[in-house]
Amino acid sequence: MKNILVLGASGQIGSELTGELRKIYGSDHVVGGDINLNVSCELKESGPYEYIDIRDGEKIVEVIKKYNIDTIYNLVALLSAVGEQKPQFSWEINIGGLMTVLEIAREHKCAVFTPSSIGAFGPTTPPDHTPQDTIMRPTTIYGISKAAGELLSDYYYLKYGVDTRSVRYPGLISYKTLPGGGTTDYAVEIFYEAIKTKKYKSPLPQGTFLDMMYMPDAIRAAIDLMEADPARLVHRNSFNVTAMSFDPEILAGEIKKHIPDFVLGYEINPVLVKIANSWPNSMDDSCARSEWGWKPQYDLSAMTAEMLERLGEKLK
Ligand code: NAD
Ligand code: SER
C-alpha cells in the first residue's frame, strides 16, 4: 500500500485529487498538505491534513516520517497570470519548492509527480499538433519554471534514480474549486457566468485556440501515470496530454446548446492574450497514449453538459 503526500492539496487539482487518491489507497494513506487551512470539511475530515509550506523542508520531512510517505504529488505552483505579477516569488515557489521536494525525495526514497503545463512551450514551438519533443523557449516566468522543472525532475531520475513523472496539463475545467490565476481560467469562469447571468465577457479573443481538459480526466492522468509500468516509459518529465482544443466562440456555441440565450462578449486582456498566443493551439499526446495508455473520456460536449449540470446544482 502506498502512503501519499499531496502538496498543494487545497488547490483546483489538489482538492479533487486528494479525495480520489483516498478512495483508491485508503483515507489514512493520503495526507493533504497546504498553506491554506481554510478548506472544505470533506478535505480536512476525510483524512490527515497538515499545514505545510513547500519552502519548509524540515516540516515536509517531519510529515514524511510521521506518515511513512513514499509518494509525493507536488501541486504547489503560482500559475501563469499570477506569476507574471510576481516573477521572483513565482520562481521561489515553483522551482525552489520543487528543488526542496526532489532533495527530500532523494533522501527518503519517494516517487514524485509534479505537473508541467502547456505553458512550458513558447512562441517558437510548432503550435499545431505540438510534438512531445520539440522547441521549448517559453516567455513567461511560469513557463520558464515549468520547462526548468521538467529538466530538474529528469535530472533527479537520471542522476539519483528518483522516480519522477509528470504530465503537461492543458487548461483544466472543473466545478469544485476555482482556478488559481491562470491564462485558461476563462474556460471555467464562463460556466459560472452562463448559469448566473447568461452572459460572459471573454478576456481572450475569437480564434485563440488552447488545449483543455475536464478535471476527472486530469486526475486519472496523474494517477495512471504514477501507476504505469516504468519499463514502458521512454519519457518521464513530461508527457503532452490533452482532451480537446477550442476558442471562446466554440465553447460559447456548446454552452448555447443548453442555454440558448447565453451571450458571449469580449473584454480583451492584452497580458493574457500575449501569454495564450505563445502557447500551442493543440498538442499531440500520442507518446502518453502509447507509453502508459492515456485516453481522455470527456470531449467538449460531454464536459460542457456535466459542467452545467454540476455547477447548476452547486449554485442553486
Ligand atoms: P492552484 O493555484 O489551484 O493550487 C495551488 C495550491 O498550492 C493552493 O492550494 C495553494 O494554497 C498552495 N500553495 C501555494 N503556495 C504554497 C506554499 N508556499 N506551500 C504550500 N502550498 C502552497 O493550482 P492548480 O491549478 O491546482 O495546479 C496544480 C499544479 O498543476 C501546478 O503545478 C500547476 O502549474 C499545474 N497545472 C495546472 C493547470 C490548471 O489549469 N489548473 C494546468 C497546467 C498545469
Ligand atoms: N491553466 C494554467 C495557466 O493558465 C496552464 O498551465 O496558467
mmCIF file of C-alpha atoms and ligand atoms in Angstrom:
data_model
loop_
_atom_site.group_PDB
_atom_site.id
_atom_site.type_symbol
_atom_site.label_atom_id
_atom_site.label_comp_id
_atom_site.label_asym_id
_atom_site.label_seq_id
_atom_site.Cartn_x
_atom_site.Cartn_y
_atom_site.Cartn_z
ATOM 1 C CA MET A 1 0.000 0.000 0.000
ATOM 2 C CA LYS A 2 1.266 3.460 -0.953
ATOM 3 C CA ASN A 3 1.492 6.304 1.571
ATOM 4 C CA ILE A 4 0.960 9.556 -0.300
ATOM 5 C CA LEU A 5 1.555 13.230 0.453
ATOM 6 C CA VAL A 6 -0.319 15.752 -1.710
ATOM 7 C CA LEU A 7 1.334 19.180 -1.553
ATOM 8 C CA GLY A 8 -0.960 21.989 -2.684
ATOM 9 C CA ALA A 9 -3.926 19.840 -1.639
ATOM 10 C CA SER A 10 -6.444 22.666 -1.427
ATOM 11 C CA GLY A 11 -5.980 23.975 -4.988
ATOM 12 C CA GLN A 12 -8.031 23.373 -8.120
ATOM 13 C CA ILE A 13 -6.421 19.979 -8.765
ATOM 14 C CA GLY A 14 -5.425 19.021 -5.200
ATOM 15 C CA SER A 15 -8.920 19.417 -3.753
ATOM 16 C CA GLU A 16 -10.147 16.699 -6.153
ATOM 17 C CA LEU A 17 -7.015 14.562 -6.472
ATOM 18 C CA THR A 18 -6.696 14.122 -2.689
ATOM 19 C CA GLY A 19 -10.236 12.719 -2.447
ATOM 20 C CA GLU A 20 -9.730 10.381 -5.398
ATOM 21 C CA LEU A 21 -6.438 9.079 -4.003
ATOM 22 C CA ARG A 22 -8.136 8.486 -0.627
ATOM 23 C CA LYS A 23 -10.823 6.413 -2.377
ATOM 24 C CA ILE A 24 -8.165 4.262 -4.062
ATOM 25 C CA TYR A 25 -5.450 3.919 -1.402
ATOM 26 C CA GLY A 26 -7.465 4.471 1.803
ATOM 27 C CA SER A 27 -8.114 7.678 3.734
ATOM 28 C CA ASP A 28 -5.344 7.170 6.284
ATOM 29 C CA HIS A 29 -2.806 6.642 3.497
ATOM 30 C CA VAL A 30 -3.228 10.019 1.806
ATOM 31 C CA VAL A 31 -2.075 13.176 3.609
ATOM 32 C CA GLY A 32 -3.097 16.606 2.321
ATOM 33 C CA GLY A 33 -0.615 19.455 2.812
ATOM 34 C CA ASP A 34 -1.038 23.150 2.024
ATOM 35 C CA ILE A 35 -0.525 26.639 3.468
ATOM 36 C CA ASN A 36 -4.275 27.080 3.099
ATOM 37 C CA LEU A 37 -6.151 25.719 6.107
ATOM 38 C CA ASN A 38 -9.438 27.305 5.098
ATOM 39 C CA VAL A 39 -10.636 24.230 3.208
ATOM 40 C CA SER A 40 -13.774 22.116 2.912
ATOM 41 C CA CYS A 41 -14.697 19.802 5.792
ATOM 42 C CA GLU A 42 -14.622 16.981 3.238
ATOM 43 C CA LEU A 43 -10.915 17.551 2.556
ATOM 44 C CA LYS A 44 -9.919 18.087 6.195
ATOM 45 C CA GLU A 45 -12.060 15.377 7.721
ATOM 46 C CA SER A 46 -11.748 12.576 5.170
ATOM 47 C CA GLY A 47 -8.075 12.009 6.065
ATOM 48 C CA PRO A 48 -4.956 13.648 7.535
ATOM 49 C CA TYR A 49 -4.377 17.299 6.605
ATOM 50 C CA GLU A 50 -1.255 19.256 7.615
ATOM 51 C CA TYR A 51 -0.108 22.860 7.372
ATOM 52 C CA ILE A 52 2.922 22.663 5.079
ATOM 53 C CA ASP A 53 4.797 25.486 3.379
ATOM 54 C CA ILE A 54 6.725 23.936 0.496
ATOM 55 C CA ARG A 55 9.705 26.120 1.417
ATOM 56 C CA ASP A 56 9.898 24.453 4.827
ATOM 57 C CA GLY A 57 11.874 21.280 4.142
ATOM 58 C CA GLU A 58 12.048 20.333 7.835
ATOM 59 C CA LYS A 59 8.252 20.258 8.084
ATOM 60 C CA ILE A 60 7.981 18.142 4.913
ATOM 61 C CA VAL A 61 10.488 15.645 6.358
ATOM 62 C CA GLU A 62 8.572 15.573 9.657
ATOM 63 C CA VAL A 63 5.353 14.699 7.788
ATOM 64 C CA ILE A 64 7.116 12.119 5.619
ATOM 65 C CA LYS A 65 8.441 10.346 8.728
ATOM 66 C CA LYS A 66 5.155 10.645 10.632
ATOM 67 C CA TYR A 67 3.116 9.002 7.859
ATOM 68 C CA ASN A 68 5.821 6.853 6.260
ATOM 69 C CA ILE A 69 5.320 8.647 2.928
ATOM 70 C CA ASP A 70 6.690 7.008 -0.249
ATOM 71 C CA THR A 71 4.943 9.086 -2.953
ATOM 72 C CA ILE A 72 4.591 12.871 -3.293
ATOM 73 C CA TYR A 73 2.177 14.657 -5.625
ATOM 74 C CA ASN A 74 3.671 18.169 -5.761
ATOM 75 C CA LEU A 75 0.932 20.515 -6.974
ATOM 76 C CA VAL A 76 2.290 23.725 -5.473
ATOM 77 C CA ALA A 77 2.866 26.485 -8.020
ATOM 78 C CA LEU A 78 1.973 30.037 -8.913
ATOM 79 C CA LEU A 79 0.074 29.865 -12.213
ATOM 80 C CA SER A 80 0.799 31.884 -15.352
ATOM 81 C CA ALA A 81 -1.167 35.118 -14.828
ATOM 82 C CA VAL A 82 -0.303 35.438 -11.130
ATOM 83 C CA GLY A 83 3.312 34.544 -11.888
ATOM 84 C CA GLU A 84 3.709 37.488 -14.278
ATOM 85 C CA GLN A 85 2.800 39.820 -11.411
ATOM 86 C CA LYS A 86 5.417 38.297 -9.081
ATOM 87 C CA PRO A 87 8.139 36.657 -11.195
ATOM 88 C CA GLN A 88 10.799 36.335 -8.461
ATOM 89 C CA PHE A 89 8.331 34.885 -5.950
ATOM 90 C CA SER A 90 6.989 32.581 -8.643
ATOM 91 C CA TRP A 91 10.486 31.163 -9.217
ATOM 92 C CA GLU A 92 10.995 30.740 -5.457
ATOM 93 C CA ILE A 93 7.800 28.725 -5.090
ATOM 94 C CA ASN A 94 7.775 26.803 -8.376
ATOM 95 C CA ILE A 95 11.465 25.929 -8.619
ATOM 96 C CA GLY A 96 12.699 26.480 -5.044
ATOM 97 C CA GLY A 97 9.772 24.371 -3.834
ATOM 98 C CA LEU A 98 10.384 21.652 -6.411
ATOM 99 C CA MET A 99 14.101 21.501 -5.547
ATOM 100 C CA THR A 100 13.224 21.084 -1.850
ATOM 101 C CA VAL A 101 10.798 18.272 -2.701
ATOM 102 C CA LEU A 102 13.263 16.482 -5.004
ATOM 103 C CA GLU A 103 16.066 16.613 -2.430
ATOM 104 C CA ILE A 104 13.748 15.162 0.221
ATOM 105 C CA ALA A 105 12.531 12.526 -2.238
ATOM 106 C CA ARG A 106 16.144 11.529 -2.954
ATOM 107 C CA GLU A 107 16.960 11.146 0.724
ATOM 108 C CA HIS A 108 13.704 9.447 1.740
ATOM 109 C CA LYS A 109 13.205 7.379 -1.442
ATOM 110 C CA CYS A 110 9.894 8.871 -2.552
ATOM 111 C CA ALA A 111 8.377 8.909 -6.033
ATOM 112 C CA VAL A 112 7.397 12.404 -7.196
ATOM 113 C CA PHE A 113 4.654 13.663 -9.545
ATOM 114 C CA THR A 114 4.946 17.363 -10.497
ATOM 115 C CA PRO A 115 2.644 18.699 -13.209
ATOM 116 C CA SER A 116 4.115 20.677 -16.065
ATOM 117 C CA SER A 117 1.933 22.661 -18.456
ATOM 118 C CA ILE A 118 1.208 23.814 -21.993
ATOM 119 C CA GLY A 119 2.941 26.909 -20.594
ATOM 120 C CA ALA A 120 6.294 25.131 -20.880
ATOM 121 C CA PHE A 121 6.091 25.803 -24.631
ATOM 122 C CA GLY A 122 6.732 29.180 -26.262
ATOM 123 C CA PRO A 123 6.122 31.261 -29.380
ATOM 124 C CA THR A 124 8.688 29.351 -31.458
ATOM 125 C CA THR A 125 7.135 25.959 -30.632
ATOM 126 C CA PRO A 126 5.139 24.419 -33.524
ATOM 127 C CA PRO A 127 1.603 25.449 -32.458
ATOM 128 C CA ASP A 128 -0.445 22.695 -34.135
ATOM 129 C CA HIS A 129 -0.127 19.031 -33.143
ATOM 130 C CA THR A 130 2.758 20.181 -30.953
ATOM 131 C CA PRO A 131 5.075 17.170 -30.749
ATOM 132 C CA GLN A 132 6.176 15.576 -27.494
ATOM 133 C CA ASP A 133 9.807 16.501 -28.120
ATOM 134 C CA THR A 134 10.138 19.929 -29.713
ATOM 135 C CA ILE A 135 11.348 23.516 -29.277
ATOM 136 C CA MET A 136 10.711 24.816 -25.750
ATOM 137 C CA ARG A 137 11.529 28.506 -25.352
ATOM 138 C CA PRO A 138 8.753 29.779 -23.020
ATOM 139 C CA THR A 139 8.467 33.527 -22.447
ATOM 140 C CA THR A 140 6.556 33.618 -19.135
ATOM 141 C CA ILE A 141 8.171 33.048 -15.739
ATOM 142 C CA TYR A 142 5.595 30.292 -15.232
ATOM 143 C CA GLY A 143 6.648 28.554 -18.438
ATOM 144 C CA ILE A 144 10.320 29.001 -17.667
ATOM 145 C CA SER A 145 9.774 27.403 -14.247
ATOM 146 C CA LYS A 146 7.815 24.554 -15.862
ATOM 147 C CA ALA A 147 10.475 23.849 -18.518
ATOM 148 C CA ALA A 148 13.218 24.025 -15.858
ATOM 149 C CA GLY A 149 11.120 21.834 -13.556
ATOM 150 C CA GLU A 150 10.860 19.166 -16.253
ATOM 151 C CA LEU A 151 14.630 19.165 -16.730
ATOM 152 C CA LEU A 152 15.304 19.152 -12.986
ATOM 153 C CA SER A 153 12.932 16.242 -12.473
ATOM 154 C CA ASP A 154 14.588 14.261 -15.273
ATOM 155 C CA TYR A 155 17.976 15.098 -13.744
ATOM 156 C CA TYR A 156 16.952 13.628 -10.381
ATOM 157 C CA TYR A 157 15.751 10.484 -12.159
ATOM 158 C CA LEU A 158 18.880 10.082 -14.285
ATOM 159 C CA LYS A 159 21.440 11.012 -11.611
ATOM 160 C CA TYR A 160 19.849 9.698 -8.427
ATOM 161 C CA GLY A 161 17.172 7.263 -9.614
ATOM 162 C CA VAL A 162 14.324 9.274 -8.065
ATOM 163 C CA ASP A 163 11.077 8.037 -9.672
ATOM 164 C CA THR A 164 9.903 11.380 -11.088
ATOM 165 C CA ARG A 165 6.954 11.576 -13.511
ATOM 166 C CA SER A 166 4.925 14.404 -14.982
ATOM 167 C CA VAL A 167 2.287 15.480 -17.486
ATOM 168 C CA ARG A 168 1.974 18.763 -19.362
ATOM 169 C CA TYR A 169 -1.576 19.664 -18.394
ATOM 170 C CA PRO A 170 -3.633 21.883 -20.661
ATOM 171 C CA GLY A 171 -6.176 24.309 -19.146
ATOM 172 C CA LEU A 172 -8.254 22.396 -16.611
ATOM 173 C CA ILE A 173 -12.007 22.824 -16.292
ATOM 174 C CA SER A 174 -13.772 21.942 -13.051
ATOM 175 C CA TYR A 175 -16.693 22.979 -10.855
ATOM 176 C CA LYS A 176 -15.435 22.136 -7.361
ATOM 177 C CA THR A 177 -12.592 24.616 -6.709
ATOM 178 C CA LEU A 178 -11.957 27.796 -8.682
ATOM 179 C CA PRO A 179 -8.720 28.024 -10.676
ATOM 180 C CA GLY A 180 -5.790 29.811 -9.067
ATOM 181 C CA GLY A 181 -4.896 32.599 -11.531
ATOM 182 C CA GLY A 182 -4.038 31.136 -14.908
ATOM 183 C CA THR A 183 -4.497 32.183 -18.540
ATOM 184 C CA THR A 184 -7.028 29.419 -19.172
ATOM 185 C CA ASP A 185 -9.286 30.404 -16.227
ATOM 186 C CA TYR A 186 -11.821 31.939 -18.647
ATOM 187 C CA ALA A 187 -12.908 28.439 -19.655
ATOM 188 C CA VAL A 188 -14.118 27.883 -16.059
ATOM 189 C CA GLU A 189 -15.452 31.398 -15.365
ATOM 190 C CA ILE A 190 -17.645 31.262 -18.476
ATOM 191 C CA PHE A 191 -19.669 28.410 -16.935
ATOM 192 C CA TYR A 192 -20.267 30.305 -13.658
ATOM 193 C CA GLU A 193 -21.437 33.391 -15.587
ATOM 194 C CA ALA A 194 -23.524 31.370 -18.047
ATOM 195 C CA ILE A 195 -25.501 29.937 -15.129
ATOM 196 C CA LYS A 196 -25.637 33.095 -13.015
ATOM 197 C CA THR A 197 -26.168 35.855 -15.659
ATOM 198 C CA LYS A 198 -26.387 34.142 -19.076
ATOM 199 C CA LYS A 199 -23.596 36.370 -20.371
ATOM 200 C CA TYR A 200 -19.801 36.454 -20.247
ATOM 201 C CA LYS A 201 -17.013 38.738 -21.455
ATOM 202 C CA SER A 202 -14.015 36.726 -22.594
ATOM 203 C CA PRO A 203 -10.524 38.121 -21.929
ATOM 204 C CA LEU A 204 -9.214 36.145 -24.927
ATOM 205 C CA PRO A 205 -10.374 36.907 -28.479
ATOM 206 C CA GLN A 206 -12.108 34.696 -31.010
ATOM 207 C CA GLY A 207 -9.569 32.414 -32.676
ATOM 208 C CA THR A 208 -7.439 31.846 -29.560
ATOM 209 C CA PHE A 209 -7.291 28.068 -29.505
ATOM 210 C CA LEU A 210 -5.893 26.299 -26.445
ATOM 211 C CA ASP A 211 -5.817 22.701 -25.252
ATOM 212 C CA MET A 212 -8.250 21.953 -22.424
ATOM 213 C CA MET A 213 -9.286 19.029 -20.235
ATOM 214 C CA TYR A 214 -12.090 18.226 -17.772
ATOM 215 C CA MET A 215 -10.866 17.564 -14.227
ATOM 216 C CA PRO A 216 -11.825 13.849 -13.952
ATOM 217 C CA ASP A 217 -9.514 13.135 -16.909
ATOM 218 C CA ALA A 218 -6.731 15.225 -15.344
ATOM 219 C CA ILE A 219 -6.997 13.290 -12.075
ATOM 220 C CA ARG A 220 -6.952 9.982 -13.913
ATOM 221 C CA ALA A 221 -3.907 11.051 -15.926
ATOM 222 C CA ALA A 222 -1.903 11.755 -12.755
ATOM 223 C CA ILE A 223 -2.858 8.503 -11.033
ATOM 224 C CA ASP A 224 -2.470 6.324 -14.155
ATOM 225 C CA LEU A 225 0.973 7.747 -14.898
ATOM 226 C CA MET A 226 2.145 7.149 -11.318
ATOM 227 C CA GLU A 227 0.830 3.561 -11.564
ATOM 228 C CA ALA A 228 2.347 2.948 -15.023
ATOM 229 C CA ASP A 229 4.924 0.231 -15.590
ATOM 230 C CA PRO A 230 8.265 2.111 -15.528
ATOM 231 C CA ALA A 231 9.681 -0.275 -18.142
ATOM 232 C CA ARG A 232 7.240 1.191 -20.705
ATOM 233 C CA LEU A 233 8.198 4.816 -20.053
ATOM 234 C CA VAL A 234 10.506 6.259 -22.680
ATOM 235 C CA HIS A 235 9.705 9.758 -21.432
ATOM 236 C CA ARG A 236 9.152 10.883 -17.850
ATOM 237 C CA ASN A 237 9.160 14.661 -17.495
ATOM 238 C CA SER A 238 6.891 15.486 -19.067
ATOM 239 C CA PHE A 239 4.106 13.968 -21.230
ATOM 240 C CA ASN A 240 1.822 16.007 -23.506
ATOM 241 C CA VAL A 241 -1.786 15.185 -22.553
ATOM 242 C CA THR A 242 -4.912 16.776 -23.990
ATOM 243 C CA ALA A 243 -8.625 16.141 -24.381
ATOM 244 C CA MET A 244 -9.966 18.980 -26.533
ATOM 245 C CA SER A 245 -8.973 22.261 -28.173
ATOM 246 C CA PHE A 246 -11.319 25.222 -28.609
ATOM 247 C CA ASP A 247 -11.545 29.011 -28.773
ATOM 248 C CA PRO A 248 -14.074 31.113 -26.802
ATOM 249 C CA GLU A 249 -16.612 31.059 -29.678
ATOM 250 C CA ILE A 250 -16.643 27.280 -29.916
ATOM 251 C CA LEU A 251 -17.060 26.927 -26.140
ATOM 252 C CA ALA A 252 -19.863 29.521 -26.125
ATOM 253 C CA GLY A 253 -21.562 27.669 -29.010
ATOM 254 C CA GLU A 254 -21.539 24.472 -26.959
ATOM 255 C CA ILE A 255 -22.946 26.281 -23.901
ATOM 256 C CA LYS A 256 -25.721 27.767 -26.101
ATOM 257 C CA LYS A 257 -26.936 24.249 -26.883
ATOM 258 C CA HIS A 258 -28.009 24.125 -23.197
ATOM 259 C CA ILE A 259 -28.651 27.855 -22.528
ATOM 260 C CA PRO A 260 -29.896 29.248 -25.897
ATOM 261 C CA ASP A 261 -29.977 32.906 -24.735
ATOM 262 C CA PHE A 262 -26.358 32.851 -23.453
ATOM 263 C CA VAL A 263 -24.400 35.813 -24.899
ATOM 264 C CA LEU A 264 -20.631 35.907 -25.354
ATOM 265 C CA GLY A 265 -18.920 39.309 -25.432
ATOM 266 C CA TYR A 266 -15.296 40.362 -25.201
ATOM 267 C CA GLU A 267 -13.199 42.427 -22.794
ATOM 268 C CA ILE A 268 -9.725 41.670 -24.057
ATOM 269 C CA ASN A 269 -6.877 41.360 -21.557
ATOM 270 C CA PRO A 270 -3.641 42.029 -23.516
ATOM 271 C CA VAL A 271 -1.443 40.339 -20.889
ATOM 272 C CA LEU A 272 -3.432 37.109 -21.117
ATOM 273 C CA VAL A 273 -3.606 37.331 -24.927
ATOM 274 C CA LYS A 274 0.185 37.546 -25.139
ATOM 275 C CA ILE A 275 0.574 34.509 -22.900
ATOM 276 C CA ALA A 276 -2.112 32.490 -24.714
ATOM 277 C CA ASN A 277 -0.628 33.322 -28.126
ATOM 278 C CA SER A 278 2.717 31.910 -27.008
ATOM 279 C CA TRP A 279 1.149 28.526 -26.164
ATOM 280 C CA PRO A 280 0.175 25.682 -28.538
ATOM 281 C CA ASN A 281 -3.230 25.512 -30.224
ATOM 282 C CA SER A 282 -3.324 21.750 -29.831
ATOM 283 C CA MET A 283 -0.805 19.186 -28.613
ATOM 284 C CA ASP A 284 -0.002 15.731 -29.932
ATOM 285 C CA ASP A 285 -0.320 13.364 -26.955
ATOM 286 C CA SER A 286 0.482 10.124 -28.795
ATOM 287 C CA CYS A 287 3.500 9.327 -26.573
ATOM 288 C CA ALA A 288 1.310 9.342 -23.446
ATOM 289 C CA ARG A 289 -1.181 7.129 -25.276
ATOM 290 C CA SER A 290 1.430 4.579 -26.320
ATOM 291 C CA GLU A 291 3.706 4.609 -23.240
ATOM 292 C CA TRP A 292 1.075 4.380 -20.479
ATOM 293 C CA GLY A 293 -2.327 4.073 -22.159
ATOM 294 C CA TRP A 294 -3.567 7.666 -21.790
ATOM 295 C CA LYS A 295 -7.031 8.250 -23.262
ATOM 296 C CA PRO A 296 -9.384 11.077 -22.229
ATOM 297 C CA GLN A 297 -13.018 10.233 -21.515
ATOM 298 C CA TYR A 298 -14.554 13.718 -21.860
ATOM 299 C CA ASP A 299 -14.803 15.686 -25.116
ATOM 300 C CA LEU A 300 -16.183 19.239 -25.378
ATOM 301 C CA SER A 301 -19.786 18.149 -25.495
ATOM 302 C CA ALA A 302 -19.602 15.690 -22.547
ATOM 303 C CA MET A 303 -17.581 18.158 -20.453
ATOM 304 C CA THR A 304 -19.998 21.059 -21.130
ATOM 305 C CA ALA A 305 -23.090 19.027 -20.292
ATOM 306 C CA GLU A 306 -21.616 17.795 -16.994
ATOM 307 C CA MET A 307 -20.155 21.185 -16.006
ATOM 308 C CA LEU A 308 -23.524 22.914 -16.486
ATOM 309 C CA GLU A 309 -25.365 20.192 -14.594
ATOM 310 C CA ARG A 310 -22.979 20.023 -11.608
ATOM 311 C CA LEU A 311 -22.364 23.750 -11.385
ATOM 312 C CA GLY A 312 -26.110 24.364 -11.696
ATOM 313 C CA GLU A 313 -26.651 22.157 -8.623
ATOM 314 C CA LYS A 314 -23.785 23.872 -6.754
ATOM 315 C CA LEU A 315 -25.012 27.423 -7.468
ATOM 316 C CA LYS A 316 -28.702 26.744 -6.622
HETATM 317 P P1 NAD B 1 -3.840 26.144 -7.588
HETATM 318 O O1 NAD B 1 -3.286 27.515 -7.634
HETATM 319 O O2 NAD B 1 -5.301 25.975 -7.655
HETATM 320 O O3 NAD B 1 -3.330 25.396 -6.271
HETATM 321 C C1 NAD B 1 -2.035 25.547 -5.763
HETATM 322 C C2 NAD B 1 -2.077 25.231 -4.287
HETATM 323 O O4 NAD B 1 -0.776 25.452 -3.758
HETATM 324 C C3 NAD B 1 -3.022 26.139 -3.493
HETATM 325 O O5 NAD B 1 -3.888 25.347 -2.714
HETATM 326 C C4 NAD B 1 -2.127 26.993 -2.619
HETATM 327 O O6 NAD B 1 -2.675 27.312 -1.359
HETATM 328 C C5 NAD B 1 -0.913 26.073 -2.492
HETATM 329 N N1 NAD B 1 0.315 26.803 -2.166
HETATM 330 C C6 NAD B 1 0.729 27.995 -2.645
HETATM 331 N N2 NAD B 1 1.912 28.334 -2.111
HETATM 332 C C7 NAD B 1 2.249 27.335 -1.271
HETATM 333 C C8 NAD B 1 3.359 27.100 -0.430
HETATM 334 N N3 NAD B 1 4.356 28.000 -0.311
HETATM 335 N N4 NAD B 1 3.401 25.946 0.270
HETATM 336 C C9 NAD B 1 2.386 25.045 0.196
HETATM 337 N N5 NAD B 1 1.291 25.226 -0.567
HETATM 338 C C10 NAD B 1 1.220 26.362 -1.295
HETATM 339 O O7 NAD B 1 -3.110 25.305 -8.737
HETATM 340 P P2 NAD B 1 -3.667 24.037 -9.532
HETATM 341 O O8 NAD B 1 -4.455 24.547 -10.662
HETATM 342 O O9 NAD B 1 -4.272 23.066 -8.604
HETATM 343 O O10 NAD B 1 -2.311 23.495 -10.155
HETATM 344 C C11 NAD B 1 -1.555 22.473 -9.555
HETATM 345 C C12 NAD B 1 -0.371 22.173 -10.450
HETATM 346 O O11 NAD B 1 -0.839 21.830 -11.756
HETATM 347 C C13 NAD B 1 0.580 23.356 -10.656
HETATM 348 O O12 NAD B 1 1.884 22.884 -10.784
HETATM 349 C C14 NAD B 1 0.128 23.940 -11.974
HETATM 350 O O13 NAD B 1 1.170 24.622 -12.625
HETATM 351 C C15 NAD B 1 -0.259 22.688 -12.719
HETATM 352 N N6 NAD B 1 -1.176 22.956 -13.816
HETATM 353 C C16 NAD B 1 -2.433 23.396 -13.575
HETATM 354 C C17 NAD B 1 -3.270 23.672 -14.637
HETATM 355 C C18 NAD B 1 -4.677 24.158 -14.435
HETATM 356 O O14 NAD B 1 -5.338 24.517 -15.418
HETATM 357 N N7 NAD B 1 -5.183 24.166 -13.210
HETATM 358 C C19 NAD B 1 -2.812 23.490 -15.953
HETATM 359 C C20 NAD B 1 -1.492 23.078 -16.159
HETATM 360 C C21 NAD B 1 -0.691 22.796 -15.081
HETATM 361 N N1 SER B 2 -4.102 26.743 -16.522
HETATM 362 C C1 SER B 2 -2.709 27.066 -16.448
HETATM 363 C C2 SER B 2 -2.478 28.525 -16.608
HETATM 364 O O1 SER B 2 -3.204 29.103 -17.376
HETATM 365 C C3 SER B 2 -1.956 26.327 -17.527
HETATM 366 O O2 SER B 2 -0.790 25.865 -17.008
HETATM 367 O O3 SER B 2 -1.594 29.055 -16.006
#
